[in-house]
Coordinates of C-alpha atoms and ligand atoms in Angstrom, one line a residue:
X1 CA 127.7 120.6 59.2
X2 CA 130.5 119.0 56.7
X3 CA 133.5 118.0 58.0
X4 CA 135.6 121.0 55.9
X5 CA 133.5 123.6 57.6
X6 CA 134.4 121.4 61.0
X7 CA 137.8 121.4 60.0
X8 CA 138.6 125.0 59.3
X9 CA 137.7 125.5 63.2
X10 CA 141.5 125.8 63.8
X11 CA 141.3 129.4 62.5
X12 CA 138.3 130.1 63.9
X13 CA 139.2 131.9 67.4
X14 CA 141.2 134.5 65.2
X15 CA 138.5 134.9 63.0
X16 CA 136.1 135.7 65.4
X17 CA 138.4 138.4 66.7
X18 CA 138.0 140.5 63.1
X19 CA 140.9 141.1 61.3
X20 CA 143.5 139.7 63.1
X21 CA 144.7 136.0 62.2
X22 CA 146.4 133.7 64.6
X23 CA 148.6 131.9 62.8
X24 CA 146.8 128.2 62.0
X25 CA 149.7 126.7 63.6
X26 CA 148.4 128.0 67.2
X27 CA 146.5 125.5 67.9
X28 CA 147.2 121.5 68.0
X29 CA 144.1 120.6 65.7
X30 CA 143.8 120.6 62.2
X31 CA 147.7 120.9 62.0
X32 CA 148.1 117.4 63.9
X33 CA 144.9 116.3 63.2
X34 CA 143.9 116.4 66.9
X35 CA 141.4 117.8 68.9
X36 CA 141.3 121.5 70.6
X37 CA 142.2 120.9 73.9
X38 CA 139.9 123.5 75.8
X39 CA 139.9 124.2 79.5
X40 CA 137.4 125.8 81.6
X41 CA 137.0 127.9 84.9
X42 CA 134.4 128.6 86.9
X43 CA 131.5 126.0 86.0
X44 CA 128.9 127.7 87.4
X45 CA 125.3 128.1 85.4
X46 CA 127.0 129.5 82.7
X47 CA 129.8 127.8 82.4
X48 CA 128.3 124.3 82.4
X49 CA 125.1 125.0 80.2
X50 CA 126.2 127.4 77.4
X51 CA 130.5 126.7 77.1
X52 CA 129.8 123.5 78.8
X53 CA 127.1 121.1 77.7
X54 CA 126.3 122.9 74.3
X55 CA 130.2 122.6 73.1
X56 CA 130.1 118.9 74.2
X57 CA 127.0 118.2 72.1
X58 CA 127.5 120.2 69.5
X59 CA 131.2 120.0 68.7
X60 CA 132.8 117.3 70.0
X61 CA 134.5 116.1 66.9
X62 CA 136.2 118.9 67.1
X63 CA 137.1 119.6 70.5
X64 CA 137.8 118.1 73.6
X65 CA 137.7 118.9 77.5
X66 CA 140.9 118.4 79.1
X67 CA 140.1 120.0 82.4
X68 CA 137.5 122.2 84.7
X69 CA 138.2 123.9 87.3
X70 CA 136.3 125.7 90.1
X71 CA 137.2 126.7 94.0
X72 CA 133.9 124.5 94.5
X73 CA 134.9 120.8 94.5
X74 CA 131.1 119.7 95.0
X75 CA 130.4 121.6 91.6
X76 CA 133.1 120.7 89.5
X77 CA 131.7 116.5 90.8
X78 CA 128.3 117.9 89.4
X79 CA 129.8 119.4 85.9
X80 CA 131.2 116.3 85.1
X81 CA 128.3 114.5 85.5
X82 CA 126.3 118.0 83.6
X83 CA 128.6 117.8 80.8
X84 CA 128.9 114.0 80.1
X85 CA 132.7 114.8 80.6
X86 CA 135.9 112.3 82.2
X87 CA 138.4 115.4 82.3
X88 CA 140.5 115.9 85.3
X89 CA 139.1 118.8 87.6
X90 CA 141.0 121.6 89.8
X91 CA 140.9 123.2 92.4
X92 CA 143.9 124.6 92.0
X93 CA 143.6 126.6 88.9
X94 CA 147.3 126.8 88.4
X95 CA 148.2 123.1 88.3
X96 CA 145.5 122.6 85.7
X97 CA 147.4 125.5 83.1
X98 CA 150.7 123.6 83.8
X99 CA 148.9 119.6 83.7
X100 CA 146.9 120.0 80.6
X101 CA 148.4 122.7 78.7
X102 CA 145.0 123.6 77.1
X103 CA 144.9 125.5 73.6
X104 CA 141.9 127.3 74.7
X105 CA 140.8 128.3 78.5
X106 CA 137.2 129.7 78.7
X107 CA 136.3 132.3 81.8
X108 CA 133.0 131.6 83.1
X109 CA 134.0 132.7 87.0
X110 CA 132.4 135.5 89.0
X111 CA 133.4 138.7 87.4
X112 CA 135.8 139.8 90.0
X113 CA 138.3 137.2 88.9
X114 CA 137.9 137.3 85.3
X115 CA 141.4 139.6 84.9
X116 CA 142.8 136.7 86.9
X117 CA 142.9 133.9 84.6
X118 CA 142.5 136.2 82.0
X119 CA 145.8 137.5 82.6
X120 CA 147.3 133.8 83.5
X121 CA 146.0 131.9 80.8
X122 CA 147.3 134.6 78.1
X123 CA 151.0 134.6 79.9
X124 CA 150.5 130.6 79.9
X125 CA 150.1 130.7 75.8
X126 CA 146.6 129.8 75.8
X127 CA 143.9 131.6 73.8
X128 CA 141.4 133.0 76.5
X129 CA 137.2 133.2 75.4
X130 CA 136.3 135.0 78.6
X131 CA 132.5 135.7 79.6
X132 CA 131.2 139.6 79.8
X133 CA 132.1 141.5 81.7
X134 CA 135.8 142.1 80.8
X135 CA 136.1 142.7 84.4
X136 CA 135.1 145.0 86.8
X137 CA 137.5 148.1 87.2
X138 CA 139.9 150.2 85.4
X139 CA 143.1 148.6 87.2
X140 CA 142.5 145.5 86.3
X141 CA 141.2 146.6 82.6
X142 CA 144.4 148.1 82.4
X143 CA 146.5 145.0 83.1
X144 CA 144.1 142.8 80.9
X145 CA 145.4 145.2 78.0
X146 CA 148.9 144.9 79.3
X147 CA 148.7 141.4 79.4
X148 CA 147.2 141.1 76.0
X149 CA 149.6 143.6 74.1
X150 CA 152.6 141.2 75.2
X151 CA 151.0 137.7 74.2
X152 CA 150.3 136.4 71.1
X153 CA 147.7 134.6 71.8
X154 CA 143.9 136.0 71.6
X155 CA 141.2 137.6 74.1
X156 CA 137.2 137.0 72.9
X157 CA 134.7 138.4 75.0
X158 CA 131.4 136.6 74.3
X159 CA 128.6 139.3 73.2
X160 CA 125.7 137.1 72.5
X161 CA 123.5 140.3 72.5
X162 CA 125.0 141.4 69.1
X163 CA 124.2 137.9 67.1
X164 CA 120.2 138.0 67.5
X165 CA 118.5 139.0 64.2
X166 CA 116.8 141.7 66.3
X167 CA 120.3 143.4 67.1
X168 CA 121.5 142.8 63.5
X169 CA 118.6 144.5 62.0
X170 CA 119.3 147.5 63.9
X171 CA 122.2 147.2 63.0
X172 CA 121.8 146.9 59.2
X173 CA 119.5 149.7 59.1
X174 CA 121.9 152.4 60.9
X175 CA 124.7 151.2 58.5
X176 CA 122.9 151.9 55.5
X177 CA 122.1 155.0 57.2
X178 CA 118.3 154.8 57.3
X179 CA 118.0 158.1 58.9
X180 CA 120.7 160.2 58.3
X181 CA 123.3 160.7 61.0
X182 CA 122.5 159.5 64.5
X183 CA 122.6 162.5 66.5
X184 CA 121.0 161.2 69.9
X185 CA 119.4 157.8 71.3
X186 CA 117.1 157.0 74.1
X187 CA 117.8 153.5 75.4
X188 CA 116.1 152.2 78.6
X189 CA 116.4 148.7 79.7
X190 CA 113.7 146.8 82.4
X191 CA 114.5 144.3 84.7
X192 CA 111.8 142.5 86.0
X193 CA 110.7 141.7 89.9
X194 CA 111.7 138.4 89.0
X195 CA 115.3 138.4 86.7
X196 CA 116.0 141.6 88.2
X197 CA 115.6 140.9 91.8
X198 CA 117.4 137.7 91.3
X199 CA 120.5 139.8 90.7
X200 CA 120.0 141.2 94.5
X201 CA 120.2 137.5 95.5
X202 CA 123.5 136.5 94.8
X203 CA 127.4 138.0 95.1
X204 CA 126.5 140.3 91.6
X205 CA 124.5 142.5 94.6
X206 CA 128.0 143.4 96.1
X207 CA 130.4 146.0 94.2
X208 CA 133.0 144.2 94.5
X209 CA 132.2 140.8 93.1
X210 CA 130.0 142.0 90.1
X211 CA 130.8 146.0 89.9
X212 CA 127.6 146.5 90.1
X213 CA 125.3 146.2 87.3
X214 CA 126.6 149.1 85.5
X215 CA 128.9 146.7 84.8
X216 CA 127.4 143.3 85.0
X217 CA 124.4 144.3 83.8
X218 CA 124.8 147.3 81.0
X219 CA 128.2 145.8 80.0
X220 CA 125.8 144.0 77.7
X221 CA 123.7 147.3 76.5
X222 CA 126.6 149.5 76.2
X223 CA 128.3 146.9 73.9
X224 CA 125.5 147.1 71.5
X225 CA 125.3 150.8 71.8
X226 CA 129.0 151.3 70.9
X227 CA 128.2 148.7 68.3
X228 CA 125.5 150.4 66.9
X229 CA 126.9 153.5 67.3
X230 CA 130.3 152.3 65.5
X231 CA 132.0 155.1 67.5
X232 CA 133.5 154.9 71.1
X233 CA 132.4 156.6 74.3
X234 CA 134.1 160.0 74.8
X235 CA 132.4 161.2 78.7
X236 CA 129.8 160.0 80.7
X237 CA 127.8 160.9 83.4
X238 CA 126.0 159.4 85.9
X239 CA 122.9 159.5 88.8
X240 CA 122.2 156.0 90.5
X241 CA 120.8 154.8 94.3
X242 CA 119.9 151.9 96.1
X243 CA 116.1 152.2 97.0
X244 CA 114.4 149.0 96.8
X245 CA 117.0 145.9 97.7
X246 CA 119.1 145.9 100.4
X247 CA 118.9 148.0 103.6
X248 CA 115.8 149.1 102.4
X249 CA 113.6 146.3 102.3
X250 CA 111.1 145.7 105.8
X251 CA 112.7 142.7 106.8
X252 CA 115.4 140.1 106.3
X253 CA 116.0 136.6 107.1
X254 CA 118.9 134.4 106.8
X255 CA 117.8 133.5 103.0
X256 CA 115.0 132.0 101.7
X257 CA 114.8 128.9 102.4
X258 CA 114.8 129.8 106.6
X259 CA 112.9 132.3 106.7
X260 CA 110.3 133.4 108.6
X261 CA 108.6 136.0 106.2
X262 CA 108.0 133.6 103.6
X263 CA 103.8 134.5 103.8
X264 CA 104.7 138.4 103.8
X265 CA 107.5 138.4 101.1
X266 CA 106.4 139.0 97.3
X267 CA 110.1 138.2 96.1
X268 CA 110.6 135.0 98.3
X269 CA 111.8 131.9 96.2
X270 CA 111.5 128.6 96.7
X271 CA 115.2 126.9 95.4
X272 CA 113.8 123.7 96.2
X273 CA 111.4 123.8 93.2
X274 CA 114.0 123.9 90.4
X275 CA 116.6 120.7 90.6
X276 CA 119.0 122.4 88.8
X277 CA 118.9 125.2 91.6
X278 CA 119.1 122.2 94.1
X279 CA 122.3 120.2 92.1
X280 CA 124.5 123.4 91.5
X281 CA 124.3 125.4 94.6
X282 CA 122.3 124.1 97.6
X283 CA 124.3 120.7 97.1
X284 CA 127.6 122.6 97.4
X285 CA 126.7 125.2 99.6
X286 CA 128.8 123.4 102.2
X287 CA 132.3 124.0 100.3
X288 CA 132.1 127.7 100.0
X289 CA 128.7 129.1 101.6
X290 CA 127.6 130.4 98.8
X291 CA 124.1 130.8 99.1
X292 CA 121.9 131.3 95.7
X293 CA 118.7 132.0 97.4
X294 CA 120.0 135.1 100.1
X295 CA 117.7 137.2 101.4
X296 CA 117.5 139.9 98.6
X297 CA 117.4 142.6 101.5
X298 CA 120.6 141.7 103.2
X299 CA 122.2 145.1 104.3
X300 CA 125.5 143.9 102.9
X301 CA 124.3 144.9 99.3
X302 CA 125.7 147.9 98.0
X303 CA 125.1 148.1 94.4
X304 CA 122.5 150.6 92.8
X305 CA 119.2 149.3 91.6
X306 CA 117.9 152.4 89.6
X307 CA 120.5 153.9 87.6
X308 CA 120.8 156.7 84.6
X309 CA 123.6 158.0 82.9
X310 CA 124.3 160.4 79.7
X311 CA 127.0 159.6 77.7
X312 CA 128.4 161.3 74.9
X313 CA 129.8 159.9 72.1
X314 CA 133.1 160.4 70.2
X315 CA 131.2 161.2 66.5
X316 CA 128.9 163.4 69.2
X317 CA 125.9 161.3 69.5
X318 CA 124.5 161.9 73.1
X319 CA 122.3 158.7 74.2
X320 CA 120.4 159.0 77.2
X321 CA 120.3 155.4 79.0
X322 CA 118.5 153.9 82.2
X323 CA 118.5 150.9 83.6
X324 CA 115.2 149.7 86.1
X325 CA 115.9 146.9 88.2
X326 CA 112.3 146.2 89.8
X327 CA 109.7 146.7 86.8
X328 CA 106.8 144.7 87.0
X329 CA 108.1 143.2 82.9
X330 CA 110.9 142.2 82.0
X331 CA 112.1 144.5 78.6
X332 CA 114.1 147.6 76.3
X333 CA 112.7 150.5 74.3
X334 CA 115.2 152.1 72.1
X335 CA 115.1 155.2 69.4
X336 CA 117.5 156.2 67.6
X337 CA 117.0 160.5 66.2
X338 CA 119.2 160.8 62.9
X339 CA 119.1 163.5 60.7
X340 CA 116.5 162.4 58.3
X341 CA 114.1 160.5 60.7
X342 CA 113.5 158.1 63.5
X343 CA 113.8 154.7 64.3
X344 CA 111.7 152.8 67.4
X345 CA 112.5 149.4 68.4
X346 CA 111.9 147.2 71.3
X347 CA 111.7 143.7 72.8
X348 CA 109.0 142.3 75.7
X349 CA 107.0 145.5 75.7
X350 CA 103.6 143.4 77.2
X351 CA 101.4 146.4 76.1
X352 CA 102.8 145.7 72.7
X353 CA 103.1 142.6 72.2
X354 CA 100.8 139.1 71.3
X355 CA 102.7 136.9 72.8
X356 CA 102.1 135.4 76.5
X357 CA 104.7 134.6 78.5
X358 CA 104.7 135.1 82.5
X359 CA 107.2 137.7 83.9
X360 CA 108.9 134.8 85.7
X361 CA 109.4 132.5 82.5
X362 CA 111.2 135.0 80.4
X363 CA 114.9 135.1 81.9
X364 CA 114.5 131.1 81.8
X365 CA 113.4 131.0 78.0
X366 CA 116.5 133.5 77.4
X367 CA 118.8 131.5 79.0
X368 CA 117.3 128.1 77.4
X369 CA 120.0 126.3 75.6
X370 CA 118.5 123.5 75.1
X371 CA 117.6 123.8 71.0
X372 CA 114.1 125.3 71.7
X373 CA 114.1 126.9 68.2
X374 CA 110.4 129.0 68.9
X375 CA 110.4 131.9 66.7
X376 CA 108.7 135.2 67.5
X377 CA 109.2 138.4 65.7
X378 CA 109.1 142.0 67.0
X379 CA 109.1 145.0 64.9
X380 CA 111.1 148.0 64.2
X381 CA 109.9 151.3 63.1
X382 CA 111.7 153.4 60.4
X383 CA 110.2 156.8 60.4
X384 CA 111.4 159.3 57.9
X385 CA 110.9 162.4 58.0
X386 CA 108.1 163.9 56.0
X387 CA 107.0 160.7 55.1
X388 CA 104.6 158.0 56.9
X389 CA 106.5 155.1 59.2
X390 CA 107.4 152.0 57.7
X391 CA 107.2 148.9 60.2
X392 CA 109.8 145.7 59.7
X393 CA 108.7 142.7 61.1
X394 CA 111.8 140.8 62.5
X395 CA 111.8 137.4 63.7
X396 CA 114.1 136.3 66.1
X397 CA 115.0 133.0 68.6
X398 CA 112.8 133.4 71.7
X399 CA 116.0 131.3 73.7
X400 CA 119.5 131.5 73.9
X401 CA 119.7 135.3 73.8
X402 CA 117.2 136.2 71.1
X403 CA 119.2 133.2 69.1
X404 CA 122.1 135.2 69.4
X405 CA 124.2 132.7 71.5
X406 CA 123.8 129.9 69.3
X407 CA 124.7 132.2 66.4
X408 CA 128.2 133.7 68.5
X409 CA 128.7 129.9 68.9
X410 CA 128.8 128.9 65.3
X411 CA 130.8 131.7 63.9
X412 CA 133.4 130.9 66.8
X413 CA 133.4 126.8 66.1
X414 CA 131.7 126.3 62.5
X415 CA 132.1 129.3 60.3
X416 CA 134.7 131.4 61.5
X417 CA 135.3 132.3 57.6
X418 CA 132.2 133.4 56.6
X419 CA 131.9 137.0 56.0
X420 CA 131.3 139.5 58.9
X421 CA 129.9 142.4 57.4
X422 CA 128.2 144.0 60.6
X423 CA 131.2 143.4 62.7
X424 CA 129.8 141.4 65.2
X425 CA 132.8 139.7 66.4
X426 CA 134.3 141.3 69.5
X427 CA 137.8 142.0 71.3
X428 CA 139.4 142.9 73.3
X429 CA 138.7 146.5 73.1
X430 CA 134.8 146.2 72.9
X431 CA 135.0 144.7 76.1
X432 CA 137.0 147.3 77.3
X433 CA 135.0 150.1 76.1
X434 CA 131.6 148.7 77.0
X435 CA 132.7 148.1 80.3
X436 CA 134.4 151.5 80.8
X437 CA 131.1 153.2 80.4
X438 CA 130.1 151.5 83.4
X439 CA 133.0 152.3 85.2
X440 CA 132.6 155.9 83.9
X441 CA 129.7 155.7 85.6
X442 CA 130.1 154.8 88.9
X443 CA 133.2 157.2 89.0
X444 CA 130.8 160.0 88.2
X445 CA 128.0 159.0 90.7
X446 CA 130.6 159.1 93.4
X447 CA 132.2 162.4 92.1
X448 CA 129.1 164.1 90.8
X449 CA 131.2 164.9 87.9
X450 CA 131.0 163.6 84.5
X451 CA 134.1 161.2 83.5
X452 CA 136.3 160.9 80.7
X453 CA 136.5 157.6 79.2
X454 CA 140.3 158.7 78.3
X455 CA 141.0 159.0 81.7
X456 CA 140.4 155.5 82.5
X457 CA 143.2 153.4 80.9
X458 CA 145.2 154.3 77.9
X459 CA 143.0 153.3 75.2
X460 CA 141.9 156.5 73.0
X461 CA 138.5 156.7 72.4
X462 CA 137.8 157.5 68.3
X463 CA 135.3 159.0 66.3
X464 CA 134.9 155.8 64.4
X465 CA 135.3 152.6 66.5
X466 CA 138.5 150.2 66.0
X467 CA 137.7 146.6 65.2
X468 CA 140.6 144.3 67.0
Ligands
NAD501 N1 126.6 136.4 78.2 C1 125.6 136.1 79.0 O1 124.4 136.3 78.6 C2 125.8 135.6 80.4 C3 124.7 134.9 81.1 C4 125.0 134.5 82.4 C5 126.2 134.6 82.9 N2 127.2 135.2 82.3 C6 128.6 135.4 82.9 O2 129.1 134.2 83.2 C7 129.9 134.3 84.4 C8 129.4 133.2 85.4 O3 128.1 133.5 85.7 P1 127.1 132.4 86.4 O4 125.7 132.9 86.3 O5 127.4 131.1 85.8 O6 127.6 132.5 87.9 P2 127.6 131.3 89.0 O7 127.7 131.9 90.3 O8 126.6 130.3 88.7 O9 129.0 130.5 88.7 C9 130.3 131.1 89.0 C10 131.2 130.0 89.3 O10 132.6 130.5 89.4 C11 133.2 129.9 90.5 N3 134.2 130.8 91.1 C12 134.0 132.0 91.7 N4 135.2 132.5 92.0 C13 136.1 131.6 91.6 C14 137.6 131.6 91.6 N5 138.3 132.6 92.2 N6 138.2 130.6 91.1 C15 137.5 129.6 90.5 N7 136.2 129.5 90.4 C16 135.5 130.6 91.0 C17 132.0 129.6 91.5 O11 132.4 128.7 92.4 C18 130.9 129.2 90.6 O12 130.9 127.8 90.3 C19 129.8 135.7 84.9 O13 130.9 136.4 84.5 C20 128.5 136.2 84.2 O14 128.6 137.6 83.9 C21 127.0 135.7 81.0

């Protein structure tokens, strides 16, 4: 990486928002010569590994730390440590804004709080990178717009799902219009006993910390359908329940670790096999209580664990989506009908695929940050009509996201000039509209009506999707 390319960093949190330039003198570096001061909150799993450790090691000439901060003490002592950082940390979020004035605050809290420092950080003159979701309801979607539309500085919502080849090639082949017109999809996604269930063991199993995994979850899957798409959600709506987790399980014990139907539970998990488990959480547990290996059948979980929705576009594609939360793999199947033919994709299939990997391993290798650069490749299936199907072979980044945080990553910090001709960067309003489909649905699922997407806040759904 030459030092230009480093160097031309300073416009690169405007680039990555398409279209819209901050003005170069927005941030300290490159004008001054100095660093980008960046802040972060929440340094949890996420925060520490991915917007943590990776931006340390991999563009540190660039950018500097000036603070973390976290309601945990005990964790923000073990991101230093993570991070191979000397910053000051904060429990009090405030006094970090107004100590180290940072140029750029990333939000990697629990998604209940995101609107939070969201919403602080833009009103303190900071650009914000916040993690998916957005946040987790229309109210506070509506003040994150508020808050945006009167600052001048820029929201990012990382969508790492959009950078993998695999998404990109989809991608490429519905721009160039493949098949015709997309006039309907079929998308279903699998969690498995092992990712999915680990959902159920932490605060994303309560509405109001995580929204439920309509929003937690398919924030991530409706962003690449709207993406895909290139149009915005017009109406959705909705069937979901809670049969598996939760109330319903045969037994329950204070979590994991305590508990006394170790022998009879297929889901238990031992935390005290994986040391980072061990460092983050059971280390800190004592600052906050919050325990990462609860008892997935706690009755206080109240989010849905099978969940379907129809949603209807605003260029009138109709997808039909579902998301499974107890599969026994870990994958997604997707078509796409257009009016000249077909297209069939999918990831983690085991019936259809060579490679070996066990059910428990995958979330880890997708999450692996660590520069494992194993290739494998899936294919995609172009069927025209009349004609016989053509199979593309696609290879893609087996961690990080299918490669595609890595790839986010650089296009944020190292090439944030280089042409974006699928659109991948995201806004402010693709976080919005990928999380008001989740919204949408939950709203329907308690109405048993479908929902408008217009009724939500007061962006206008269009027939071809705006790029902010
Ligand atoms: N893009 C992706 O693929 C991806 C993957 C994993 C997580 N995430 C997102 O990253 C975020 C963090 O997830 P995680 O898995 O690291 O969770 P986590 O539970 O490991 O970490 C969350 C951290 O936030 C802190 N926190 C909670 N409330 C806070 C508050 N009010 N003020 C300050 N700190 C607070 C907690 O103490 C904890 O340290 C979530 O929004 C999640 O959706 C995204």
């Amino acid at each position: 990486m030459n030092n230009i390319d480093r160097r031309s960093f300073l416009n690169s949190i405007a680039m990555l928002s398409a279209g819209t330039l901050i003005p170069s003198s927005a941030f300290a570096f490159g004008k001054t010569g100095k660093k980008l001061k960046v802040a972060i909150v929440g340094v949890g799993i996420r925060g520490i590994t991915f917007w943590g450790k990776r931006l340390v090691e991999e563009y540190s000439d660039i950018l500097e730390y000036v603070g973390l901060s976290d309601i945990n003490p005990g964790r923000l002592e073990h991101a230093l440590k993570y991070m191979n950082v000397s910053c000051p940390t904060y429990v009090n979020f405030d006094q970090m804004l107004s100590e180290q004035k940072p140029d750029l605050l990333i939000v990697t809290t629990k998604d209940s709080t995101h609107h939070e420092f969201i919403i602080k950080g833009l009103n303190f003159g900071c650009d914000v990178l916040t993690e998916k979701p957005l946040t987790t309801d229309e109210l506070k979607c509506q003040e994150i717009l508020d808050a945006e539309r009167k600052s001048s500085k820029k929201l990012l919502v990382g969508f790492n799902y959009r950078w993998s080849p695999y998404a990109t090639k989809i991608k490429k082949l519905l721009s160039e219009k493949s098949i015709g017109t997309i006039t309907s999809v079929d998308f279903n996604w699998y969690l498995n006993t092992h990712h999915g269930a680990s959902y159920y063991r932490r605060w994303h199993g309560q509405m109001d910390s995580g929204g439920s995994l309509w929003v937690h979850k398919a924030t991530h899957h409706f962003d690449l359908l709207n993406w895909w798409l290139d149009s915005d959600p017009g109406e959705v709506f909705a069937y979901g329940d809670l049969e598996h987790y939760g109330k319903n399980g045969p037994f329950r014990g204070e979590n994991c670790r305590k508990c006394s139907h170790k022998k009879d539970c297929k889901f238990h998990y031992d935390i005290t096999k994986s040391k980072m488990d061990m460092n983050l959480y059971v280390a800190n547990e004592k600052h906050d209580g919050y325990i990462r290996d609860n008892c997935l059948f706690r009755n206080e979980i109240d989010i849905y664990d099978k969940m379907s929705a129809q949603i209807k576009y605003m260029n009138n594609t109709v997808v039909n989506y579902s998301l499974t939360t107890y599969s026994p793999f870990e994958g997604w199947r997707i078509a796409f009908n257009g009016t000249e033919g077909r297209i069939e994709a999918w990831q983690d299939i085991p019936y259809n695929d060579d490679e070996s990997l066990l059910q428990e391993d995958l979330h880890k290798a997708e999450m692996e940050q660590t520069g494992d650069k194993k290739m494998v490749s899936n294919p995609i299936i172009v069927h025209k009509n009349w004609e016989d199907f053509k199979v593309k072979q696609v290879e893609f980044n087996r961690g990080g996201h299918g490669g595609g945080d890595a790839r986010l990553q650089d296009k944020i910090f190292v090439n944030p000039s280089a042409p974006d001709p699928y659109k991948h960067a995201a806004g402010i309003r693709d976080g919005a509209m990928s999380i008001l489909i989740g919204i949408g649905a939950r709203r329907s699922i308690e109405s048993g009506k479908p929902v408008k997407i217009a009724d939500l806040t007061d962006l206008e759904p269009q027939v071809e999707r705006l790029v902010d």
